Coordinates of C-alpha atoms and ligand atoms in Angstrom, one line a residue:
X1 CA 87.4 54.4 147.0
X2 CA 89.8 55.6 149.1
X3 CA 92.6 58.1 147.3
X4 CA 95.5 58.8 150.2
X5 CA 97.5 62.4 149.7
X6 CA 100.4 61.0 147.9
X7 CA 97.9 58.9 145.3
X8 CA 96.3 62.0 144.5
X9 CA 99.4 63.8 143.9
X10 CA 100.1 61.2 141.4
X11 CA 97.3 61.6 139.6
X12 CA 97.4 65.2 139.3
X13 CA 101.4 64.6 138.2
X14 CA 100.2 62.4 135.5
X15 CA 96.9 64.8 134.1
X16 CA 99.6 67.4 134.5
X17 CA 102.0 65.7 132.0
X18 CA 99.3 64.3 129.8
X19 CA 98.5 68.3 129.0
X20 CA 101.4 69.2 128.7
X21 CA 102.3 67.0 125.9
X22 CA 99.3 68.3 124.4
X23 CA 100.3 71.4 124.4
X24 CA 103.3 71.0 123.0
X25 CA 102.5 68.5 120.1
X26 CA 100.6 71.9 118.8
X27 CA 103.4 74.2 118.7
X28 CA 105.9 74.7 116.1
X29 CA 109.2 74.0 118.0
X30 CA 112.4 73.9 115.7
X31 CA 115.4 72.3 117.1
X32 CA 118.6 73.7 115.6
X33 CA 121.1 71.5 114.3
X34 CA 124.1 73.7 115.5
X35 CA 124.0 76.5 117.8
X36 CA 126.3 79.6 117.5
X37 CA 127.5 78.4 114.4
X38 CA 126.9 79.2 110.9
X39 CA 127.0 77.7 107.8
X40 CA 129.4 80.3 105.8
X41 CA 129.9 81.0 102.2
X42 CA 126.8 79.7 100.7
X43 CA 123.8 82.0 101.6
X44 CA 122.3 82.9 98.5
X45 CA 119.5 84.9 99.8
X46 CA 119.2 87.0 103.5
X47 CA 116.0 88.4 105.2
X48 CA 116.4 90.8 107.9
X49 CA 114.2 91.8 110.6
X50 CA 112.0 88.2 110.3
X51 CA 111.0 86.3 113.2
X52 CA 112.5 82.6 113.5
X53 CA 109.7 81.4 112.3
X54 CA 109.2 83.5 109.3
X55 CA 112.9 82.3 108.2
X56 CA 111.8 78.6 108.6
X57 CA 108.9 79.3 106.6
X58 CA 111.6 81.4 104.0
X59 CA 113.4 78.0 103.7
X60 CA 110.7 75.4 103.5
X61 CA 108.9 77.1 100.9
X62 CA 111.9 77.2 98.3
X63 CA 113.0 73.7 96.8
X64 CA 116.8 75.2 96.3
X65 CA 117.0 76.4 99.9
X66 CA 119.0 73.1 102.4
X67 CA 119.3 75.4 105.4
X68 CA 119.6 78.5 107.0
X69 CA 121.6 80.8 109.3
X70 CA 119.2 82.7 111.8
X71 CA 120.1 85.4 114.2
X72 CA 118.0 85.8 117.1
X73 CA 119.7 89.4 118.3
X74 CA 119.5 90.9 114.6
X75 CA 117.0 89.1 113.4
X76 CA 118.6 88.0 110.0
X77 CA 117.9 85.0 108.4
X78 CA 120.5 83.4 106.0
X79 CA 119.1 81.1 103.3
X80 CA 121.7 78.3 102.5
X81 CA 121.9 76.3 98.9
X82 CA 124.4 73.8 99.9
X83 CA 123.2 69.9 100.4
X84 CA 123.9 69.4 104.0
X85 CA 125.5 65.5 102.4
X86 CA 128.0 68.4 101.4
X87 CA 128.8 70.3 104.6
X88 CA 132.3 69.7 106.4
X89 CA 133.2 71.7 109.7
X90 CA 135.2 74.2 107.6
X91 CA 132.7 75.3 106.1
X92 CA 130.7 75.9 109.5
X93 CA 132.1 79.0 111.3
X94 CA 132.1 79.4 115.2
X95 CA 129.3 82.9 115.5
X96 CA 128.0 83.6 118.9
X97 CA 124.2 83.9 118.3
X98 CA 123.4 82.4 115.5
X99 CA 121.9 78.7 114.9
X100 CA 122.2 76.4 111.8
X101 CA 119.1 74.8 111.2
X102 CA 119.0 72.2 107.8
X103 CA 115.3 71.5 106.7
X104 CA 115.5 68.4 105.2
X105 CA 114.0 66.9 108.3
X106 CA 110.8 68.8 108.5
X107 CA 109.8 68.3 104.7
X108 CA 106.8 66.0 103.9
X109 CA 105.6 66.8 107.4
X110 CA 102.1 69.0 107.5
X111 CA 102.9 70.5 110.7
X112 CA 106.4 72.1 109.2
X113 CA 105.5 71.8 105.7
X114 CA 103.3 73.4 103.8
X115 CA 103.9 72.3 100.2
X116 CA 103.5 68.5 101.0
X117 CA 102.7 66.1 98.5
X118 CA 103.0 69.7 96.0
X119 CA 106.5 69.0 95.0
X120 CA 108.3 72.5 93.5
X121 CA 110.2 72.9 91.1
X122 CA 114.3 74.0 91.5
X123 CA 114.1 77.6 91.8
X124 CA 110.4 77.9 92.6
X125 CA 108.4 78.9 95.7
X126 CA 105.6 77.4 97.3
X127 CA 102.5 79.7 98.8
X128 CA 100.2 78.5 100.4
X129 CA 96.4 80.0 99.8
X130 CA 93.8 80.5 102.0
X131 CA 92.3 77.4 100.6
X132 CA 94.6 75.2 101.3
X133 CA 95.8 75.0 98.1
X134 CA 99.5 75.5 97.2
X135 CA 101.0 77.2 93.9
X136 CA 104.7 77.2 93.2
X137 CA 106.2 80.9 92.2
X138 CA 109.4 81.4 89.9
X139 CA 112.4 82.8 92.1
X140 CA 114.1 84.0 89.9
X141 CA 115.8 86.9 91.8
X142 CA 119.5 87.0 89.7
X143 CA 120.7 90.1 92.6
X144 CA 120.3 88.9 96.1
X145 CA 121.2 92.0 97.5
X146 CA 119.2 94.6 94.9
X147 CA 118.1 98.0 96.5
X148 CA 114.4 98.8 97.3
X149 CA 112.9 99.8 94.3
X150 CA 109.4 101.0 92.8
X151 CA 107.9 97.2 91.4
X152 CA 104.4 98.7 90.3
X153 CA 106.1 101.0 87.8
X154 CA 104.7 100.0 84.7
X155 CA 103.2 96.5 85.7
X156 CA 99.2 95.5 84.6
X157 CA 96.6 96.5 86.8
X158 CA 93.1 96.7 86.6
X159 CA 90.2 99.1 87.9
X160 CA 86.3 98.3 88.3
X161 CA 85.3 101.1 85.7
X162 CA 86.8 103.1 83.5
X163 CA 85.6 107.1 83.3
X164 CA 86.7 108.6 80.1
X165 CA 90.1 107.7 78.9
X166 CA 91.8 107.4 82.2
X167 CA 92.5 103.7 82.1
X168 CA 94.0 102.0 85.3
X169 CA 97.7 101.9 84.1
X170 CA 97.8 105.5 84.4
X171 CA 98.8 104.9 88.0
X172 CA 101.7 103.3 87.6
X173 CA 103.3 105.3 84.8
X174 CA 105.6 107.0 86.7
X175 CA 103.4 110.5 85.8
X176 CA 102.0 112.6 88.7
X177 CA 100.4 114.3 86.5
X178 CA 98.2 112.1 85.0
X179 CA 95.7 109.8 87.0
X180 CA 93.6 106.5 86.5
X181 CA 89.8 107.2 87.4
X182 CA 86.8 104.5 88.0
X183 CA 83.0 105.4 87.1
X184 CA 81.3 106.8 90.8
X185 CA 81.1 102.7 91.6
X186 CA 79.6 101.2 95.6
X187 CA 82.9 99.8 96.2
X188 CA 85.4 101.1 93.3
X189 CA 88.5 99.4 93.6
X190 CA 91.8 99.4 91.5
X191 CA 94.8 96.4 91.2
X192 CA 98.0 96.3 89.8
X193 CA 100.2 92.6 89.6
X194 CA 103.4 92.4 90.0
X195 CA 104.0 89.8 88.2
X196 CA 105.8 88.2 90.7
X197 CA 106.1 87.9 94.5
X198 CA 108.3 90.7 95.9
X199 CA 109.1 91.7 99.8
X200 CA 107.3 95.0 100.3
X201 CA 108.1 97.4 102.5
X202 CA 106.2 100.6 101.8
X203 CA 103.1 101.6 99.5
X204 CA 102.8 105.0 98.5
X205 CA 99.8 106.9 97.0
X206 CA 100.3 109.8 95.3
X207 CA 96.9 111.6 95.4
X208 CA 95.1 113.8 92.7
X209 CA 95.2 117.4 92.5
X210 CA 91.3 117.9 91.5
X211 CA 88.3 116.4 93.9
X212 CA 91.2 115.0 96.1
X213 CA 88.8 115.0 98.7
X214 CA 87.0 111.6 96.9
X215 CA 90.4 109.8 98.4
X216 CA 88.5 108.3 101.9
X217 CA 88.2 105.3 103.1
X218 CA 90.7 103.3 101.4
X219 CA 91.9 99.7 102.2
X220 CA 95.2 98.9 100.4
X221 CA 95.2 95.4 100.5
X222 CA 98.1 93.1 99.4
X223 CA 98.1 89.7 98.8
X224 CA 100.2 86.8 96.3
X225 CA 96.5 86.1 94.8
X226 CA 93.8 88.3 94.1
X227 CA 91.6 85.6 96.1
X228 CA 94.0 85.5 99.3
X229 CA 94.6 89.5 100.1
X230 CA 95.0 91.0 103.1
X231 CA 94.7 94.5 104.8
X232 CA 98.3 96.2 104.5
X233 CA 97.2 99.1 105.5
X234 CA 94.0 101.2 106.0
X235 CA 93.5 105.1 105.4
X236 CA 90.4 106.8 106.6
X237 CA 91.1 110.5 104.8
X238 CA 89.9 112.1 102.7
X239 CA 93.1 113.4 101.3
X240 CA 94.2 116.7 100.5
X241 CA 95.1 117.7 97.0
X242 CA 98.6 115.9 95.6
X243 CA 98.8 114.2 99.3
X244 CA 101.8 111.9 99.2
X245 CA 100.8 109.1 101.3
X246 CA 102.8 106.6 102.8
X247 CA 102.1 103.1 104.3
X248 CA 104.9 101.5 105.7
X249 CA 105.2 98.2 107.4
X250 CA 108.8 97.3 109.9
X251 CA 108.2 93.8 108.3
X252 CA 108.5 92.1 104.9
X253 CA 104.8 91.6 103.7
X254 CA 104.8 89.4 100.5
X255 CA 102.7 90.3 97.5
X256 CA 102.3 89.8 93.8
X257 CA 98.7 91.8 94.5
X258 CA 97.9 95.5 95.5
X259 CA 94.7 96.3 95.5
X260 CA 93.3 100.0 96.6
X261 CA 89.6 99.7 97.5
X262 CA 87.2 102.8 98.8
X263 CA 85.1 100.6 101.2
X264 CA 82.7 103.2 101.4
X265 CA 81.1 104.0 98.2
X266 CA 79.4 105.1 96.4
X267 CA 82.8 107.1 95.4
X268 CA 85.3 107.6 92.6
X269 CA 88.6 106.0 92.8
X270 CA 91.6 108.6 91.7
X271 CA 95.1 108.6 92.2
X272 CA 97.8 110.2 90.4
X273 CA 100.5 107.4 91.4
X274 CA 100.7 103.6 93.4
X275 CA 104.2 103.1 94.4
X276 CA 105.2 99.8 96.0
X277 CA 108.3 99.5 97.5
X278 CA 110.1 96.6 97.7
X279 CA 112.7 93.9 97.6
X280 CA 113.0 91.2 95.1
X281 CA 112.0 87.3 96.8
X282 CA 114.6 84.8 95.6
Ligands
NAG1 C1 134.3 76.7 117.8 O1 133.8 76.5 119.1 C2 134.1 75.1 119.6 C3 133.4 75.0 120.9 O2 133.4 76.1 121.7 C4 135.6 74.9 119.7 O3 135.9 73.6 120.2 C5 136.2 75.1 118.3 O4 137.6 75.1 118.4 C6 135.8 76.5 117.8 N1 136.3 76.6 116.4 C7 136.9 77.6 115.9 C8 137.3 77.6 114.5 O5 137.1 78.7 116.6
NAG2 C1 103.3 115.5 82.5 O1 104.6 115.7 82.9 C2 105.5 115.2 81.9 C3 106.9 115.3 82.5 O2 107.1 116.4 83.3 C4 105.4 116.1 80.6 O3 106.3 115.6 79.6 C5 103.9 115.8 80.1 O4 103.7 116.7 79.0 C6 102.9 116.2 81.2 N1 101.6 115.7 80.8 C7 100.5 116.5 81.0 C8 99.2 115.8 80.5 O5 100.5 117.5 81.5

């Protein structure tokens, strides 16, 4: 057959096209409703320094959250409670850079969603595991705007072994002088939960004054199940004695989970103090 220049650019034009629809079927576009404009007096809950997509995900997840107020120069994500059925132009407020973005039309979709057909309660949050499977949170954050505060103080936590009497809540007792300590274990590991999903920002480990050298190796993992963690941070030591160590991330990680592994054993696990930084999630 014979194709002539012009037919063949056709072709090409039309392949062309066919991939790129392709391509963008799989990304996650989100078309604001309203651009520089925001929706004003009814943010209950503000993220900063999130990515657009992050603040999508903030919104979706959270059965009391309509819409949101994102700032692509500041990064700050507003969380909105007001039925958009509700919203009149005075309520929306002329802001160079923001956009106004209502969720109601991405929910019940699996490519925006991901707590379809997993219906949360009012004042719940959905997270997703690594499983696939969803669980819905309380948010029940009363202060939006609380400080950054130690969550770990005084919150459960578990170790693989026990030696003596120094039981794993000794960590979080708010005591440098007093430490939690596992059996000499292959991988000895120690957890504390939250009880609930916070932002955290920073993860500190106060080290112990005797044998601080045993601190080596460590992944500090954080995670909203004990089956779905993640590496926050990893420290390859050892540690000198009282060593105040600090792990810090620029971005919210969420976590109900921190869990302090030595990964290579076998080792004791010792530490005078876990402090986990953080924000409240609402
Ligand atoms: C907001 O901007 C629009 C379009 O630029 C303009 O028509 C409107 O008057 C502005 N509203 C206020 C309250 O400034
Ligand atoms: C640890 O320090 C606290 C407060 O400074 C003190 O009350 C306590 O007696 C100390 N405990 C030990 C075991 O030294």
């Amino acid at each position: 057959m014979h194709v002539n220049i012009y037919q063949g650019l056709l072709l090409l034009s039309k392949i062309l096209q066919i991939s790129a629809e392709q391509c963008t079927s799989g990304t996650f576009r989100i078309n604001p409703d309203k651009r520089n404009v925001k929706l004003r007096g009814f943010a209950y809950r503000t993220f900063e320094n999130i990515s657009p997509r992050a603040c999508f995900q903030k919104c979706i997840r959270r059965t009391r959250c309509h819409s949101y107020n994102y700032n692509r120069a500041s990064l700050r994500c507003e969380l909105n409670n007001l039925k958009p059925m509700y919203v009149s132009e005075d309520d929306l407020q002329n802001e160079s850079g923001y956009v106004y973005v209502e969720v109601h039309h991405y929910r019940g979709d699996p490519h925006f969603d991901p707590c379809v057909g997993n219906p949360c309660n009012d004042g719940e949050v959905c997270e997703s595991l690594k499983n696939e499977k969803v669980v819905c949170i309380l948010d029940d954050c009363k202060t939006p705007d609380e400080e950054i505060q130690n969550v770990a103080l005084g919150k459960m936590c578990k170790q693989s072994s026990t030696y003596r009497n120094d039981h794993a809540g000794l960590a979080v007792d708010g005591l440098t002088n007093t430490s939690h300590h596992t059996e000499q274990d292959q991988a000895p590991y120690w957890w504390v939960d939250l009880g609930q999903i916070y932002n955290i920002m920073r993860i500190e480990v106060i080290n112990r004054f005797h044998a601080a050298y045993r601190l080596h190796d460590l992944d500090i993992a954080v995670g909203i199940h004990l089956d779905d963690m993640s590496i926050f941070a990893h420290y390859t030591g050892p540690a000198a004695g009282n060593e105040h160590l600090v792990f810090q991330r620029s971005r919210y990680t969420d976590g109900r989970y921190i869990k302090l592994t030595i990964t290579k054993g076998p080792e004791m696990l010792h530490v005078s103090e876990v402090n986990v930084m953080a924000y409240p999630v609402c």
